[in-house]
Amino acid sequence: MINAMSTPLQTALCSFGMSGKVFHAPFIHTNPGFNFYAVWERSKKTAHQFYPQVKSFDTLESMLADETIELVIINTPNVTHFEYAKMALKAGKHVIVEKPFVINVAEGDELMALAKNQNKKISVYHNRRFDSDFRLVRSVVQEGLLGETNQVEIRYDRFKEQLSPKLHKETPGPGAGLFYDLGSHLIDQALQLFGKPEAVFGDLTILRPISKVDDYFEVVLFYERKRVILKASNQVREGVPAYVLHGSKGSLIKSRTDVQENDLIAGKTPGCEGWGIEPETSKGLLHTERNNEIVREFITPPKGNYMDYFDQLYKAIRFEEPLPVTATEGLEVIKVIEAAIKSSKEGRVVKFNVQ
């Protein structure tokens, strides 16, 4: 946590829907490095119920004209990320863009160039890097506990009989569908673990008759001696482990059991007692070889903590330390998304070359 004597970043949200209320406001309100200064609310004025001190603006233009604001969080529908981030950067603000960063690579390139020209920071909010379950997986891979990891499956399954009430998620168009929504999380985690793939195969489709946008995907990332499968579906009532990794020495099985999202929805405050700690029943299963002996044991994941993102972002803006997630990393996710969509449309493996 940032020292209480820090000069807070005057921060504005572009929306106070679930993303703003659950994933951003609690952190910028409780972290002394930030002051939740303003919010853009087009019609419903609900932020005051939770944060009486916050200024509410009717338009984005009027909010961006407020010179007090230093940092703007673009947490609006995917298709608006480019336009709103561009406006914020031109207004001289630092920017956080919710995942996915943008819809296509050209948009990302333009935003990165603009941020550099404006001498402003731009970061992508890939918060699932800070989940307890993923932190366990990353530590096991980095420590080489599986030997050479060569078979990986990462899933994000849910069961939804009804469409989302958020129309922008269910209406066909740029950035809509499950792949942009959840695929960006899984791709970012895979890239963090293993780097850029050599090729990509994608299968995106609609399983539910009521859906108009993709609600299922399977993507295979090809590496020289490794295959990484990323899957998600809205038709999985009985889930299977979210992380299954096999290597030359052993295996790791881990469920998706980070508690932060549920705690935030329940109104718990970041940093409260027990924050980010999974229940004892949610340990990962490690079956491997250690010191020439076969071991099969349950291992406890580290704490999850989205606040680590905000702590590092503050240091990046105030003290020129590295960003917690760079725009370049966010754009690499979009490059994989574009390759997978191309693969799915053409029914073939697509070579993946990232400069």
Short mmCIF file of C-alpha atoms in Angstrom, two decimals:
data_model
loop_
_atom_site.label_atom_id
_atom_site.label_comp_id
_atom_site.label_asym_id
_atom_site.label_seq_id
_atom_site.Cartn_x
_atom_site.Cartn_y
_atom_site.Cartn_z
CA MET A 1 0.00 0.00 0.00
CA ILE A 2 1.15 3.53 -0.80
CA ASN A 3 2.34 5.66 2.12
CA ALA A 4 -0.42 7.82 3.59
CA MET A 5 1.75 10.93 3.04
CA SER A 6 1.67 10.44 -0.73
CA THR A 7 0.26 13.10 -3.05
CA PRO A 8 -2.86 11.39 -4.41
CA LEU A 9 -3.66 11.15 -8.09
CA GLN A 10 -6.91 12.94 -8.82
CA THR A 11 -8.80 10.17 -10.61
CA ALA A 12 -11.96 10.02 -12.71
CA LEU A 13 -14.08 7.08 -13.84
CA CYS A 14 -15.89 6.98 -17.19
CA SER A 15 -18.71 4.82 -15.84
CA PHE A 16 -20.22 3.71 -12.55
CA GLY A 17 -21.69 0.40 -13.69
CA MET A 18 -20.41 -2.91 -12.37
CA SER A 19 -16.87 -2.31 -13.60
CA GLY A 20 -16.63 1.08 -11.94
CA LYS A 21 -18.50 0.18 -8.77
CA VAL A 22 -16.81 -3.20 -8.20
CA PHE A 23 -13.38 -3.24 -9.85
CA HIS A 24 -12.18 0.37 -9.69
CA ALA A 25 -13.91 2.68 -7.23
CA PRO A 26 -13.15 0.59 -4.09
CA PHE A 27 -9.43 0.69 -4.90
CA ILE A 28 -9.06 4.34 -5.87
CA HIS A 29 -11.14 5.25 -2.81
CA THR A 30 -9.15 3.26 -0.24
CA ASN A 31 -5.65 3.65 -1.70
CA PRO A 32 -4.04 6.88 -0.37
CA GLY A 33 -2.22 7.24 -3.66
CA PHE A 34 -5.53 8.07 -5.35
CA ASN A 35 -8.48 10.36 -4.81
CA PHE A 36 -11.77 9.34 -6.39
CA TYR A 37 -12.46 12.82 -7.68
CA ALA A 38 -14.99 12.49 -10.50
CA VAL A 39 -17.25 10.20 -12.48
CA TRP A 40 -19.06 10.50 -15.80
CA GLU A 41 -22.70 9.49 -15.31
CA ARG A 42 -24.85 9.91 -18.39
CA SER A 43 -28.27 9.43 -16.78
CA LYS A 44 -28.36 7.50 -13.50
CA LYS A 45 -26.62 9.45 -10.73
CA THR A 46 -25.75 6.69 -8.25
CA ALA A 47 -22.10 7.28 -7.36
CA HIS A 48 -23.02 9.81 -4.64
CA GLN A 49 -24.83 7.07 -2.72
CA PHE A 50 -21.50 5.37 -2.15
CA TYR A 51 -19.03 8.24 -2.49
CA PRO A 52 -20.70 11.52 -1.45
CA GLN A 53 -17.60 13.59 -2.23
CA VAL A 54 -17.30 12.59 -5.90
CA LYS A 55 -18.11 15.08 -8.66
CA SER A 56 -20.57 13.80 -11.27
CA PHE A 57 -20.33 15.05 -14.86
CA ASP A 58 -23.03 14.76 -17.52
CA THR A 59 -20.60 14.57 -20.44
CA LEU A 60 -17.12 13.21 -21.01
CA GLU A 61 -16.06 16.50 -22.56
CA SER A 62 -16.93 18.48 -19.43
CA MET A 63 -15.14 15.96 -17.21
CA LEU A 64 -11.99 16.02 -19.32
CA ALA A 65 -12.01 19.83 -19.22
CA ASP A 66 -11.52 19.73 -15.44
CA GLU A 67 -7.83 20.48 -15.01
CA THR A 68 -7.77 18.93 -11.54
CA ILE A 69 -8.11 15.44 -13.01
CA GLU A 70 -4.80 13.66 -13.62
CA LEU A 71 -5.89 10.09 -14.34
CA VAL A 72 -8.91 8.82 -16.27
CA ILE A 73 -10.12 5.20 -16.17
CA ILE A 74 -11.78 4.09 -19.41
CA ASN A 75 -14.19 1.42 -18.14
CA THR A 76 -16.86 1.74 -20.82
CA PRO A 77 -17.97 -0.73 -23.56
CA ASN A 78 -15.11 -2.25 -25.55
CA VAL A 79 -15.95 -0.43 -28.77
CA THR A 80 -15.52 2.96 -27.03
CA HIS A 81 -12.06 2.31 -25.53
CA PHE A 82 -10.11 3.81 -28.42
CA GLU A 83 -12.22 6.95 -28.82
CA TYR A 84 -12.42 7.77 -25.10
CA ALA A 85 -8.77 6.99 -24.38
CA LYS A 86 -7.77 9.20 -27.29
CA MET A 87 -9.89 12.05 -25.94
CA ALA A 88 -8.41 11.65 -22.44
CA LEU A 89 -4.83 11.61 -23.70
CA LYS A 90 -5.44 14.70 -25.84
CA ALA A 91 -6.82 16.39 -22.71
CA GLY A 92 -3.51 15.73 -20.99
CA LYS A 93 -4.59 12.90 -18.70
CA HIS A 94 -2.90 9.64 -17.79
CA VAL A 95 -5.10 6.70 -18.77
CA ILE A 96 -6.09 3.24 -17.55
CA VAL A 97 -8.00 1.28 -20.21
CA GLU A 98 -10.12 -1.68 -19.16
CA LYS A 99 -9.42 -4.93 -20.95
CA PRO A 100 -9.53 -5.57 -23.83
CA PHE A 101 -7.24 -2.64 -24.62
CA VAL A 102 -8.78 -1.83 -28.01
CA ILE A 103 -10.64 -3.60 -30.82
CA ASN A 104 -7.78 -3.82 -33.31
CA VAL A 105 -4.04 -3.34 -33.53
CA ALA A 106 -4.23 -0.08 -35.48
CA GLU A 107 -6.14 1.56 -32.63
CA GLY A 108 -3.60 0.41 -30.09
CA ASP A 109 -0.68 1.67 -32.14
CA GLU A 110 -2.30 5.09 -32.43
CA LEU A 111 -2.98 5.35 -28.70
CA MET A 112 0.57 4.34 -27.80
CA ALA A 113 2.00 6.95 -30.17
CA LEU A 114 -0.32 9.61 -28.77
CA ALA A 115 0.58 8.76 -25.16
CA LYS A 116 4.27 9.06 -26.01
CA ASN A 117 3.70 12.39 -27.75
CA GLN A 118 1.69 13.70 -24.80
CA ASN A 119 4.22 12.32 -22.30
CA LYS A 120 1.43 10.51 -20.47
CA LYS A 121 1.15 6.99 -19.07
CA ILE A 122 -1.28 4.48 -20.54
CA SER A 123 -1.91 1.11 -18.90
CA VAL A 124 -4.35 -1.75 -19.49
CA TYR A 125 -6.30 -3.18 -16.54
CA HIS A 126 -5.51 -6.89 -16.82
CA ASN A 127 -6.47 -7.50 -13.19
CA ARG A 128 -6.55 -11.31 -13.49
CA ARG A 129 -2.76 -11.31 -13.27
CA PHE A 130 -3.33 -10.50 -9.62
CA ASP A 131 -5.69 -13.40 -8.85
CA SER A 132 -4.49 -15.84 -6.20
CA ASP A 133 -4.99 -18.88 -8.44
CA PHE A 134 -2.96 -17.43 -11.30
CA ARG A 135 -0.23 -16.30 -8.92
CA LEU A 136 0.12 -19.90 -7.78
CA VAL A 137 0.31 -21.17 -11.35
CA ARG A 138 2.92 -18.59 -12.28
CA SER A 139 5.08 -19.37 -9.27
CA VAL A 140 5.00 -23.11 -10.01
CA VAL A 141 5.98 -22.52 -13.65
CA GLN A 142 8.71 -19.99 -12.82
CA GLU A 143 10.22 -22.24 -10.17
CA GLY A 144 10.39 -25.11 -12.65
CA LEU A 145 8.40 -27.46 -10.42
CA LEU A 146 6.88 -29.16 -13.46
CA GLY A 147 10.13 -29.39 -15.37
CA GLU A 148 9.57 -28.18 -18.93
CA THR A 149 5.88 -27.28 -19.05
CA ASN A 150 4.53 -28.60 -22.34
CA GLN A 151 0.74 -29.08 -22.06
CA VAL A 152 -1.48 -26.35 -20.65
CA GLU A 153 -5.21 -25.72 -20.51
CA ILE A 154 -6.69 -22.53 -19.06
CA ARG A 155 -10.47 -22.18 -18.88
CA TYR A 156 -13.05 -19.62 -17.81
CA ASP A 157 -16.40 -21.39 -17.82
CA ARG A 158 -19.80 -20.20 -16.65
CA PHE A 159 -23.42 -21.28 -17.00
CA LYS A 160 -25.78 -18.62 -18.33
CA GLU A 161 -29.25 -19.44 -19.55
CA GLN A 162 -30.12 -15.79 -20.17
CA LEU A 163 -28.39 -13.05 -22.10
CA SER A 164 -26.51 -10.34 -20.26
CA PRO A 165 -28.64 -7.27 -19.47
CA LYS A 166 -25.72 -5.24 -20.85
CA LEU A 167 -26.84 -4.89 -24.44
CA HIS A 168 -23.42 -3.88 -25.72
CA LYS A 169 -22.13 -7.34 -24.75
CA GLU A 170 -24.85 -9.19 -26.65
CA THR A 171 -25.27 -7.04 -29.76
CA PRO A 172 -23.18 -8.09 -32.78
CA GLY A 173 -20.47 -5.59 -33.54
CA PRO A 174 -16.80 -4.77 -32.97
CA GLY A 175 -15.52 -6.07 -29.62
CA ALA A 176 -18.69 -7.94 -28.68
CA GLY A 177 -18.86 -11.56 -27.59
CA LEU A 178 -17.29 -13.89 -25.06
CA PHE A 179 -13.90 -13.99 -26.78
CA TYR A 180 -13.17 -10.28 -26.37
CA ASP A 181 -14.68 -10.37 -22.87
CA LEU A 182 -12.98 -13.39 -21.29
CA GLY A 183 -10.50 -14.38 -23.98
CA SER A 184 -8.46 -11.26 -23.26
CA HIS A 185 -7.95 -12.47 -19.66
CA LEU A 186 -6.84 -15.95 -20.71
CA ILE A 187 -4.56 -14.73 -23.49
CA ASP A 188 -2.85 -12.25 -21.17
CA GLN A 189 -2.21 -14.99 -18.61
CA ALA A 190 -0.80 -17.31 -21.28
CA LEU A 191 1.51 -14.60 -22.61
CA GLN A 192 2.68 -13.83 -19.09
CA LEU A 193 3.52 -17.49 -18.53
CA PHE A 194 5.05 -18.46 -21.86
CA GLY A 195 5.57 -15.43 -24.09
CA LYS A 196 4.50 -15.03 -27.69
CA PRO A 197 3.36 -18.11 -29.62
CA GLU A 198 4.56 -19.18 -33.05
CA ALA A 199 1.05 -19.81 -34.40
CA VAL A 200 -2.61 -19.63 -33.37
CA PHE A 201 -5.70 -21.71 -34.06
CA GLY A 202 -9.13 -20.44 -33.09
CA ASP A 203 -12.65 -21.85 -32.96
CA LEU A 204 -15.29 -19.26 -32.05
CA THR A 205 -18.98 -20.10 -32.29
CA ILE A 206 -22.47 -19.65 -30.87
CA LEU A 207 -23.88 -22.56 -28.85
CA ARG A 208 -27.05 -21.05 -27.38
CA PRO A 209 -29.94 -20.35 -29.79
CA ILE A 210 -30.67 -17.10 -27.93
CA SER A 211 -27.18 -15.70 -28.45
CA LYS A 212 -26.23 -13.41 -31.33
CA VAL A 213 -22.52 -13.20 -30.45
CA ASP A 214 -19.95 -15.90 -29.73
CA ASP A 215 -20.54 -17.65 -26.39
CA TYR A 216 -17.91 -20.37 -26.81
CA PHE A 217 -14.30 -20.39 -27.91
CA GLU A 218 -11.30 -22.66 -27.99
CA VAL A 219 -7.93 -21.23 -28.94
CA VAL A 220 -4.67 -23.16 -29.31
CA LEU A 221 -1.35 -21.33 -28.96
CA PHE A 222 1.51 -23.19 -30.67
CA TYR A 223 5.03 -23.09 -29.24
CA GLU A 224 8.05 -25.16 -30.32
CA ARG A 225 7.54 -27.86 -27.68
CA LYS A 226 4.36 -26.68 -26.01
CA ARG A 227 0.64 -26.38 -26.63
CA VAL A 228 -1.54 -23.97 -24.67
CA ILE A 229 -5.31 -24.35 -24.95
CA LEU A 230 -7.59 -21.49 -23.90
CA LYS A 231 -11.31 -22.20 -23.54
CA ALA A 232 -14.47 -20.53 -22.30
CA SER A 233 -18.16 -21.29 -22.55
CA ASN A 234 -21.45 -20.03 -21.17
CA GLN A 235 -22.86 -23.59 -21.22
CA VAL A 236 -20.87 -25.26 -18.43
CA ARG A 237 -22.95 -26.02 -15.36
CA GLU A 238 -20.47 -28.47 -13.80
CA GLY A 239 -17.09 -26.86 -14.10
CA VAL A 240 -13.68 -28.51 -14.34
CA PRO A 241 -10.38 -27.10 -13.03
CA ALA A 242 -9.49 -23.79 -14.64
CA TYR A 243 -5.75 -24.53 -14.78
CA VAL A 244 -4.33 -27.87 -15.88
CA LEU A 245 -0.59 -27.94 -16.54
CA HIS A 246 1.64 -30.90 -17.40
CA GLY A 247 5.40 -30.97 -17.84
CA SER A 248 8.43 -33.19 -18.08
CA LYS A 249 8.45 -33.74 -14.30
CA GLY A 250 4.87 -33.36 -13.14
CA SER A 251 1.42 -31.79 -13.17
CA LEU A 252 -0.49 -28.96 -11.50
CA ILE A 253 -4.27 -28.80 -11.16
CA LYS A 254 -5.90 -25.63 -9.84
CA SER A 255 -9.48 -24.36 -9.74
CA ARG A 256 -10.43 -20.73 -10.38
CA THR A 257 -11.13 -19.78 -6.77
CA ASP A 258 -9.82 -16.24 -6.28
CA VAL A 259 -12.20 -14.60 -3.79
CA GLN A 260 -11.76 -10.92 -4.68
CA GLU A 261 -14.59 -10.46 -7.19
CA ASN A 262 -17.18 -12.08 -4.92
CA ASP A 263 -15.93 -10.07 -1.94
CA LEU A 264 -16.09 -6.84 -3.90
CA ILE A 265 -19.64 -7.60 -5.07
CA ALA A 266 -20.54 -8.31 -1.42
CA GLY A 267 -19.27 -4.84 -0.50
CA LYS A 268 -16.09 -5.82 1.31
CA THR A 269 -13.29 -3.27 1.44
CA PRO A 270 -9.97 -4.03 -0.26
CA GLY A 271 -7.33 -4.83 2.33
CA CYS A 272 -9.78 -5.96 5.00
CA GLU A 273 -8.98 -8.99 7.15
CA GLY A 274 -8.61 -12.08 5.00
CA TRP A 275 -8.52 -10.10 1.75
CA GLY A 276 -7.44 -12.22 -1.21
CA ILE A 277 -6.98 -15.40 0.82
CA GLU A 278 -8.59 -18.50 -0.64
CA PRO A 279 -10.35 -21.05 1.56
CA GLU A 280 -8.32 -24.06 2.69
CA THR A 281 -10.38 -26.29 0.42
CA SER A 282 -9.10 -24.50 -2.69
CA LYS A 283 -5.46 -25.53 -2.71
CA GLY A 284 -3.71 -26.57 -5.89
CA LEU A 285 -2.70 -30.17 -6.51
CA LEU A 286 0.97 -30.59 -7.37
CA HIS A 287 2.14 -34.02 -8.50
CA THR A 288 5.80 -33.92 -9.43
CA GLU A 289 9.34 -35.05 -8.78
CA ARG A 290 11.50 -33.34 -6.18
CA ASN A 291 14.99 -34.44 -5.12
CA ASN A 292 14.55 -37.72 -7.01
CA GLU A 293 11.33 -38.49 -5.14
CA ILE A 294 7.75 -38.43 -6.41
CA VAL A 295 5.59 -36.05 -4.37
CA ARG A 296 1.84 -35.48 -4.54
CA GLU A 297 0.74 -32.59 -2.35
CA PHE A 298 -1.74 -29.76 -2.02
CA ILE A 299 -0.17 -26.32 -2.08
CA THR A 300 -1.57 -23.03 -0.79
CA PRO A 301 -1.83 -20.15 -3.28
CA PRO A 302 -0.46 -16.72 -2.38
CA LYS A 303 -2.84 -13.85 -1.68
CA GLY A 304 -4.63 -12.29 -4.57
CA ASN A 305 -4.62 -8.51 -4.56
CA TYR A 306 -5.80 -6.14 -7.29
CA MET A 307 -4.47 -3.30 -5.13
CA ASP A 308 -0.97 -4.29 -6.25
CA TYR A 309 -1.92 -2.99 -9.70
CA PHE A 310 -2.92 0.41 -8.34
CA ASP A 311 0.12 0.64 -6.07
CA GLN A 312 2.45 0.07 -9.01
CA LEU A 313 0.51 2.41 -11.29
CA TYR A 314 0.91 5.20 -8.74
CA LYS A 315 4.66 4.61 -8.59
CA ALA A 316 4.83 4.59 -12.39
CA ILE A 317 3.12 7.97 -12.68
CA ARG A 318 4.70 9.72 -9.71
CA PHE A 319 8.18 8.18 -9.73
CA GLU A 320 8.68 6.79 -13.27
CA GLU A 321 8.74 3.17 -12.10
CA PRO A 322 7.54 0.41 -14.50
CA LEU A 323 3.83 0.20 -15.24
CA PRO A 324 1.97 -2.82 -13.79
CA VAL A 325 0.64 -3.60 -17.29
CA THR A 326 1.97 -1.79 -20.34
CA ALA A 327 0.06 -0.79 -23.45
CA THR A 328 2.48 -2.98 -25.42
CA GLU A 329 1.40 -6.00 -23.37
CA GLY A 330 -2.24 -5.08 -23.86
CA LEU A 331 -1.68 -4.80 -27.60
CA GLU A 332 -0.03 -8.23 -27.78
CA VAL A 333 -3.31 -9.65 -26.45
CA ILE A 334 -5.18 -7.92 -29.26
CA LYS A 335 -2.76 -9.38 -31.82
CA VAL A 336 -3.59 -12.88 -30.59
CA ILE A 337 -7.31 -12.05 -30.66
CA GLU A 338 -7.05 -10.89 -34.28
CA ALA A 339 -5.08 -14.02 -35.24
CA ALA A 340 -7.61 -16.33 -33.55
CA ILE A 341 -10.58 -14.62 -35.23
CA LYS A 342 -8.85 -14.92 -38.61
CA SER A 343 -8.12 -18.58 -37.89
CA SER A 344 -11.72 -19.28 -36.94
CA LYS A 345 -13.08 -17.62 -40.07
CA GLU A 346 -10.63 -19.37 -42.40
CA GLY A 347 -10.49 -22.73 -40.61
CA ARG A 348 -6.70 -22.89 -40.47
CA VAL A 349 -3.71 -22.31 -38.26
CA VAL A 350 -2.44 -18.72 -38.52
CA LYS A 351 1.25 -17.93 -38.16
CA PHE A 352 1.81 -15.43 -35.38
CA ASN A 353 4.60 -12.92 -35.83
CA VAL A 354 4.91 -10.09 -33.30
CA GLN A 355 7.53 -7.48 -34.05
#
